[in-house]
PDB file of C-alpha atoms in Angstrom:
ATOM      1  CA  TYR A  91       0.019  -0.024  -0.007  1.00  0.00           C
ATOM      2  CA  LEU A  92       2.837   2.294   0.855  1.00  0.00           C
ATOM      3  CA  ALA A  93       4.470   1.609  -2.485  1.00  0.00           C
ATOM      4  CA  PHE A  94       1.055   2.484  -4.169  1.00  0.00           C
ATOM      5  CA  LEU A  95       0.972   5.777  -2.341  1.00  0.00           C
ATOM      6  CA  GLU A  96       4.531   6.581  -3.358  1.00  0.00           C
ATOM      7  CA  GLY A  97       3.814   5.781  -6.995  1.00  0.00           C
ATOM      8  CA  TYR A  98       0.496   7.738  -6.952  1.00  0.00           C
ATOM      9  CA  THR A  99       2.366  10.761  -5.584  1.00  0.00           C
ATOM     10  CA  ARG A 100       5.087  10.367  -8.186  1.00  0.00           C
ATOM     11  CA  SER A 101       2.521  10.428 -10.967  1.00  0.00           C
ATOM     12  CA  LEU A 102       0.976  13.616  -9.578  1.00  0.00           C
ATOM     13  CA  LEU A 103       4.359  15.244  -9.217  1.00  0.00           C
ATOM     14  CA  ALA A 104       5.015  14.678 -12.891  1.00  0.00           C
ATOM     15  CA  MET A 105       2.484  17.413 -13.614  1.00  0.00           C
ATOM     16  CA  GLN A 106       4.751  19.933 -11.914  1.00  0.00           C
ATOM     17  CA  SER A 107       7.368  21.475 -14.067  1.00  0.00           C
ATOM     18  CA  GLY A 108      10.914  21.170 -12.632  1.00  0.00           C
ATOM     19  CA  PHE A 109      12.352  19.171  -9.828  1.00  0.00           C
ATOM     20  CA  GLY A 110      12.660  22.188  -7.425  1.00  0.00           C
ATOM     21  CA  LYS A 111       9.096  23.180  -7.915  1.00  0.00           C
ATOM     22  CA  ALA A 112       7.842  19.674  -7.429  1.00  0.00           C
ATOM     23  CA  ARG A 113       9.918  19.264  -4.293  1.00  0.00           C
ATOM     24  CA  SER A 114       8.646  22.531  -2.874  1.00  0.00           C
ATOM     25  CA  TRP A 115       5.030  21.741  -3.716  1.00  0.00           C
ATOM     26  CA  LEU A 116       5.197  18.260  -2.215  1.00  0.00           C
ATOM     27  CA  LYS A 117       6.872  19.385   1.017  1.00  0.00           C
ATOM     28  CA  ASP A 118       4.119  22.085   1.441  1.00  0.00           C
ATOM     29  CA  ALA A 119       1.423  19.466   0.715  1.00  0.00           C
ATOM     30  CA  ILE A 120       2.835  16.613   2.713  1.00  0.00           C
ATOM     31  CA  GLY A 121       5.448  17.978   5.060  1.00  0.00           C
ATOM     32  CA  ALA A 122       4.630  15.853   8.068  1.00  0.00           C
ATOM     33  CA  ALA A 123       5.545  12.562   6.267  1.00  0.00           C
ATOM     34  CA  LYS A 124       8.950  14.071   5.216  1.00  0.00           C
ATOM     35  CA  PRO A 125       8.904  12.986   1.625  1.00  0.00           C
ATOM     36  CA  GLU A 126      12.230  12.218  -0.039  1.00  0.00           C
ATOM     37  CA  LEU A 127      12.517  13.113  -3.755  1.00  0.00           C
ATOM     38  CA  ARG A 128      15.234  11.963  -6.014  1.00  0.00           C
ATOM     39  CA  LEU A 129      16.056  12.199  -9.673  1.00  0.00           C
ATOM     40  CA  GLU A 130      16.755   8.747 -10.925  1.00  0.00           C
ATOM     41  CA  ALA A 131      17.326   7.211 -14.353  1.00  0.00           C
ATOM     42  CA  ASP A 132      15.311   4.105 -15.436  1.00  0.00           C
ATOM     43  CA  SER A 133      16.703   1.233 -17.438  1.00  0.00           C
ATOM     44  CA  THR A 134      16.604   3.226 -20.597  1.00  0.00           C
ATOM     45  CA  GLY A 135      18.355   6.145 -19.091  1.00  0.00           C
ATOM     46  CA  THR A 136      15.311   8.408 -18.914  1.00  0.00           C
ATOM     47  CA  LEU A 137      15.321  10.688 -15.833  1.00  0.00           C
ATOM     48  CA  GLY A 138      12.390  10.587 -13.584  1.00  0.00           C
ATOM     49  CA  MET A 139      11.417  11.382 -10.031  1.00  0.00           C
ATOM     50  CA  SER A 140      11.502   8.852  -7.205  1.00  0.00           C
ATOM     51  CA  VAL A 141       9.305   9.484  -4.193  1.00  0.00           C
ATOM     52  CA  LYS A 142       9.789   7.738  -0.796  1.00  0.00           C
ATOM     53  CA  PHE A 143       8.265   8.246   2.680  1.00  0.00           C
ATOM     54  CA  PRO A 144      10.951   6.693   4.891  1.00  0.00           C
ATOM     55  CA  THR A 145       9.380   8.008   8.155  1.00  0.00           C
ATOM     56  CA  VAL A 146       6.085   6.160   7.463  1.00  0.00           C
ATOM     57  CA  ARG A 147       6.309   3.003   9.376  1.00  0.00           C
ATOM     58  CA  THR A 148       3.089   2.095  11.214  1.00  0.00           C
ATOM     59  CA  ASP A 149      -0.452   1.535  10.000  1.00  0.00           C
ATOM     60  CA  LYS A 150      -1.423   4.751  11.669  1.00  0.00           C
ATOM     61  CA  ASP A 151       1.296   6.628   9.711  1.00  0.00           C
ATOM     62  CA  ILE A 152       0.179   5.005   6.494  1.00  0.00           C
ATOM     63  CA  SER A 153      -3.450   5.992   7.221  1.00  0.00           C
ATOM     64  CA  ARG A 154      -2.485   9.625   7.783  1.00  0.00           C
ATOM     65  CA  LEU A 155      -0.274   9.659   4.676  1.00  0.00           C
ATOM     66  CA  ALA A 156      -3.081   8.130   2.538  1.00  0.00           C
ATOM     67  CA  ALA A 157      -5.489  10.909   3.466  1.00  0.00           C
ATOM     68  CA  GLU A 158      -2.793  13.557   2.518  1.00  0.00           C
ATOM     69  CA  VAL A 159      -1.888  11.696  -0.760  1.00  0.00           C
ATOM     70  CA  PHE A 160      -5.539  11.303  -1.836  1.00  0.00           C
ATOM     71  CA  ALA A 161      -6.059  15.037  -1.157  1.00  0.00           C
ATOM     72  CA  LEU A 162      -3.222  15.931  -3.594  1.00  0.00           C
ATOM     73  CA  PRO A 163      -5.308  16.003  -6.838  1.00  0.00           C
ATOM     74  CA  GLY A 164      -7.660  18.531  -5.251  1.00  0.00           C
ATOM     75  CA  ARG A 165      -4.806  20.620  -4.038  1.00  0.00           C
ATOM     76  CA  LEU A 166      -3.090  20.497  -7.479  1.00  0.00           C
ATOM     77  CA  SER A 167      -6.409  21.369  -9.150  1.00  0.00           C
ATOM     78  CA  GLU A 168      -6.731  24.431  -6.961  1.00  0.00           C
ATOM     79  CA  ALA A 169      -3.035  25.428  -7.309  1.00  0.00           C
ATOM     80  CA  ARG A 170      -3.331  25.237 -11.138  1.00  0.00           C
ATOM     81  CA  ASN A 171      -6.840  26.475 -11.406  1.00  0.00           C
ATOM     82  CA  THR A 172      -7.815  23.610 -13.653  1.00  0.00           C
ATOM     83  CA  ARG A 173      -9.815  20.490 -13.621  1.00  0.00           C
ATOM     84  CA  ILE A 174      -7.906  17.110 -13.288  1.00  0.00           C
ATOM     85  CA  VAL A 175      -8.886  13.579 -14.194  1.00  0.00           C
ATOM     86  CA  VAL A 176      -7.627  10.624 -12.177  1.00  0.00           C
ATOM     87  CA  ALA A 177      -8.057   7.085 -13.601  1.00  0.00           C
ATOM     88  CA  LEU A 178      -7.585   4.061 -11.276  1.00  0.00           C
ATOM     89  CA  ASP A 179      -8.165   0.403 -12.098  1.00  0.00           C
ATOM     90  CA  GLU A 180     -10.426  -1.340  -9.584  1.00  0.00           C
ATOM     91  CA  PHE A 181      -9.366   0.714  -6.521  1.00  0.00           C
ATOM     92  CA  GLN A 182     -11.712   1.114  -3.585  1.00  0.00           C
ATOM     93  CA  ALA A 183      -9.969   3.197  -0.876  1.00  0.00           C
ATOM     94  CA  LEU A 184     -10.685   6.685  -2.258  1.00  0.00           C
ATOM     95  CA  ARG A 185     -14.279   7.533  -1.207  1.00  0.00           C
ATOM     96  CA  ALA A 186     -13.577  10.168   1.436  1.00  0.00           C
ATOM     97  CA  ALA A 187     -11.135  12.018  -0.787  1.00  0.00           C
ATOM     98  CA  VAL A 188     -13.334  11.686  -3.927  1.00  0.00           C
ATOM     99  CA  GLN A 189     -16.406  13.162  -2.240  1.00  0.00           C
ATOM    100  CA  HIS A 190     -14.762  16.427  -1.443  1.00  0.00           C
ATOM    101  CA  GLN A 191     -12.987  17.108  -4.724  1.00  0.00           C
ATOM    102  CA  ARG A 192     -15.469  18.714  -7.126  1.00  0.00           C
ATOM    103  CA  SER A 193     -12.946  19.916  -9.690  1.00  0.00           C
ATOM    104  CA  VAL A 194     -11.243  16.475 -10.085  1.00  0.00           C
ATOM    105  CA  GLY A 195     -12.709  13.662 -12.231  1.00  0.00           C
ATOM    106  CA  TYR A 196     -12.184   9.961 -11.373  1.00  0.00           C
ATOM    107  CA  VAL A 197     -12.413   7.062 -13.578  1.00  0.00           C
ATOM    108  CA  PHE A 198     -12.849   3.599 -11.932  1.00  0.00           C
ATOM    109  CA  ALA A 199     -12.111   0.847 -14.450  1.00  0.00           C
ATOM    110  CA  GLY A 200     -12.139  -2.812 -14.163  1.00  0.00           C
ATOM    111  CA  SER A 201     -12.507  -6.009 -16.045  1.00  0.00           C
ATOM    112  CA  GLU A 202     -14.553  -7.772 -13.313  1.00  0.00           C
ATOM    113  CA  PRO A 203     -18.165  -6.554 -13.505  1.00  0.00           C
ATOM    114  CA  SER A 204     -19.021  -8.086 -10.143  1.00  0.00           C
ATOM    115  CA  LEU A 205     -16.279  -6.107  -8.365  1.00  0.00           C
ATOM    116  CA  MET A 206     -17.338  -2.850 -10.104  1.00  0.00           C
ATOM    117  CA  GLU A 207     -20.959  -3.485  -9.132  1.00  0.00           C
ATOM    118  CA  ARG A 208     -19.952  -4.094  -5.494  1.00  0.00           C
ATOM    119  CA  MET A 209     -18.222  -0.670  -5.570  1.00  0.00           C
ATOM    120  CA  LEU A 210     -20.952   1.179  -7.316  1.00  0.00           C
ATOM    121  CA  GLY A 211     -24.167  -0.654  -6.355  1.00  0.00           C
ATOM    122  CA  PRO A 212     -26.836   0.539  -3.785  1.00  0.00           C
ATOM    123  CA  LYS A 213     -25.406   0.837  -0.161  1.00  0.00           C
ATOM    124  CA  ARG A 214     -21.838   0.858  -1.544  1.00  0.00           C
ATOM    125  CA  PRO A 215     -19.031   3.326  -1.220  1.00  0.00           C
ATOM    126  CA  PHE A 216     -19.424   4.942  -4.638  1.00  0.00           C
ATOM    127  CA  TYR A 217     -23.112   4.583  -5.242  1.00  0.00           C
ATOM    128  CA  LYS A 218     -24.390   7.457  -7.444  1.00  0.00           C
ATOM    129  CA  ALA A 219     -20.835   8.868  -7.607  1.00  0.00           C
ATOM    130  CA  GLY A 220     -21.248   9.426 -11.303  1.00  0.00           C
ATOM    131  CA  PRO A 221     -22.413   7.788 -14.523  1.00  0.00           C
ATOM    132  CA  VAL A 222     -21.613   4.100 -14.989  1.00  0.00           C
ATOM    133  CA  MET A 223     -20.496   3.148 -18.533  1.00  0.00           C
ATOM    134  CA  ARG A 224     -20.163  -0.431 -19.599  1.00  0.00           C
ATOM    135  CA  LEU A 225     -17.759  -0.899 -22.459  1.00  0.00           C
ATOM    136  CA  GLU A 226     -17.617  -3.851 -24.698  1.00  0.00           C
ATOM    137  CA  LYS A 227     -14.558  -5.932 -25.189  1.00  0.00           C
ATOM    138  CA  ILE A 228     -12.151  -4.491 -27.831  1.00  0.00           C
ATOM    139  CA  PRO A 229     -12.082  -6.650 -30.965  1.00  0.00           C
ATOM    140  CA  SER A 230      -8.884  -8.717 -30.999  1.00  0.00           C
ATOM    141  CA  ASP A 231      -7.774  -7.567 -34.506  1.00  0.00           C
ATOM    142  CA  ILE A 232      -8.130  -3.856 -33.508  1.00  0.00           C
ATOM    143  CA  PHE A 233      -6.436  -4.321 -30.147  1.00  0.00           C
ATOM    144  CA  SER A 234      -3.616  -6.316 -31.871  1.00  0.00           C
ATOM    145  CA  ALA A 235      -3.026  -3.640 -34.424  1.00  0.00           C
ATOM    146  CA  PHE A 236      -2.997  -0.952 -31.626  1.00  0.00           C
ATOM    147  CA  ILE A 237      -0.369  -2.851 -29.572  1.00  0.00           C
ATOM    148  CA  GLU A 238       1.963  -3.266 -32.630  1.00  0.00           C
ATOM    149  CA  ALA A 239       1.556   0.437 -33.488  1.00  0.00           C
ATOM    150  CA  ARG A 240       2.500   1.413 -29.949  1.00  0.00           C
ATOM    151  CA  PHE A 241       5.655  -0.803 -30.146  1.00  0.00           C
ATOM    152  CA  SER A 242       6.448   0.792 -33.507  1.00  0.00           C
ATOM    153  CA  LYS A 243       6.159   4.344 -32.019  1.00  0.00           C
ATOM    154  CA  THR A 244       8.949   3.588 -29.566  1.00  0.00           C
ATOM    155  CA  GLY A 245      11.290   2.630 -32.391  1.00  0.00           C
ATOM    156  CA  MET A 246      11.012  -1.123 -31.812  1.00  0.00           C
ATOM    157  CA  LYS A 247      10.182  -3.254 -34.760  1.00  0.00           C
ATOM    158  CA  PRO A 248       7.758  -5.946 -33.512  1.00  0.00           C
ATOM    159  CA  GLU A 249       7.674  -9.201 -35.332  1.00  0.00           C
ATOM    160  CA  THR A 250       4.542  -9.790 -37.283  1.00  0.00           C
ATOM    161  CA  GLY A 251       1.815 -11.127 -35.087  1.00  0.00           C
ATOM    162  CA  LEU A 252       3.237  -9.879 -31.837  1.00  0.00           C
ATOM    163  CA  GLY A 253       0.095  -7.906 -31.025  1.00  0.00           C
ATOM    164  CA  ALA A 254      -2.144 -10.949 -31.684  1.00  0.00           C
ATOM    165  CA  SER A 255       0.153 -13.159 -29.530  1.00  0.00           C
ATOM    166  CA  ILE A 256      -0.119 -10.641 -26.625  1.00  0.00           C
ATOM    167  CA  VAL A 257      -3.881 -10.392 -26.973  1.00  0.00           C
ATOM    168  CA  ASP A 258      -4.146 -14.198 -27.123  1.00  0.00           C
ATOM    169  CA  LEU A 259      -1.824 -14.605 -24.126  1.00  0.00           C
ATOM    170  CA  ALA A 260      -3.665 -12.030 -22.050  1.00  0.00           C
ATOM    171  CA  GLY A 261      -6.979 -13.700 -22.919  1.00  0.00           C
ATOM    172  CA  ASN A 262      -5.709 -17.054 -21.715  1.00  0.00           C
ATOM    173  CA  MET A 263      -4.249 -15.858 -18.388  1.00  0.00           C
ATOM    174  CA  SER A 264      -6.042 -16.751 -15.212  1.00  0.00           C
ATOM    175  CA  GLY A 265      -5.619 -13.313 -13.840  1.00  0.00           C
ATOM    176  CA  ASN A 266      -2.617 -13.267 -11.509  1.00  0.00           C
ATOM    177  CA  GLU A 267       0.126 -14.805 -13.640  1.00  0.00           C
ATOM    178  CA  PRO A 268       2.933 -12.436 -14.635  1.00  0.00           C
ATOM    179  CA  LEU A 269       2.984 -11.474 -18.354  1.00  0.00           C
ATOM    180  CA  ASP A 270       6.454 -11.741 -19.883  1.00  0.00           C
ATOM    181  CA  LEU A 271       6.211 -10.217 -23.351  1.00  0.00           C
ATOM    182  CA  GLY A 272       9.824 -11.168 -24.271  1.00  0.00           C
ATOM    183  CA  VAL A 273      10.430  -7.594 -25.495  1.00  0.00           C
ATOM    184  CA  HIS A 274      13.558  -5.987 -24.195  1.00  0.00           C
TER     185      HIS A 274
END
């Protein structure tokens, strides 16, 4: 959960221009948790920010941090005087933060209709939080072409049929198995 909070914070910080500005904004927003920001290169050499909360150790600390982190989109929206959209996949721990952020849009997406219905149904945390849209499965040929096009945009030359193989593999997975695409 702490790793999720750090990653979520890092994603929001990416909206700030410049490392110094991001660091200052985060320390103002979450000073009590003493966030550590670092510039780090990923495996491709691309620089990005790393966010850690080393002083957060107990469940009580994590609970306090979560409230502050989930308030960040609202604070960022106010600071930039703009609307923000946050999209999360099947995540349920945001109700309190979501209810008070009128200038932030949230998208809850999931492939398990029963889980989504448990989140959004009557007497549930996000009941009447907004419109519910049910999307149909993306046709395999369209999804395969999209995957291959995205690989091509990165400069990689995918073998013919890679997109179809990924779609087939993902469709055959039981849900929790790791997906190794064999692309490096």
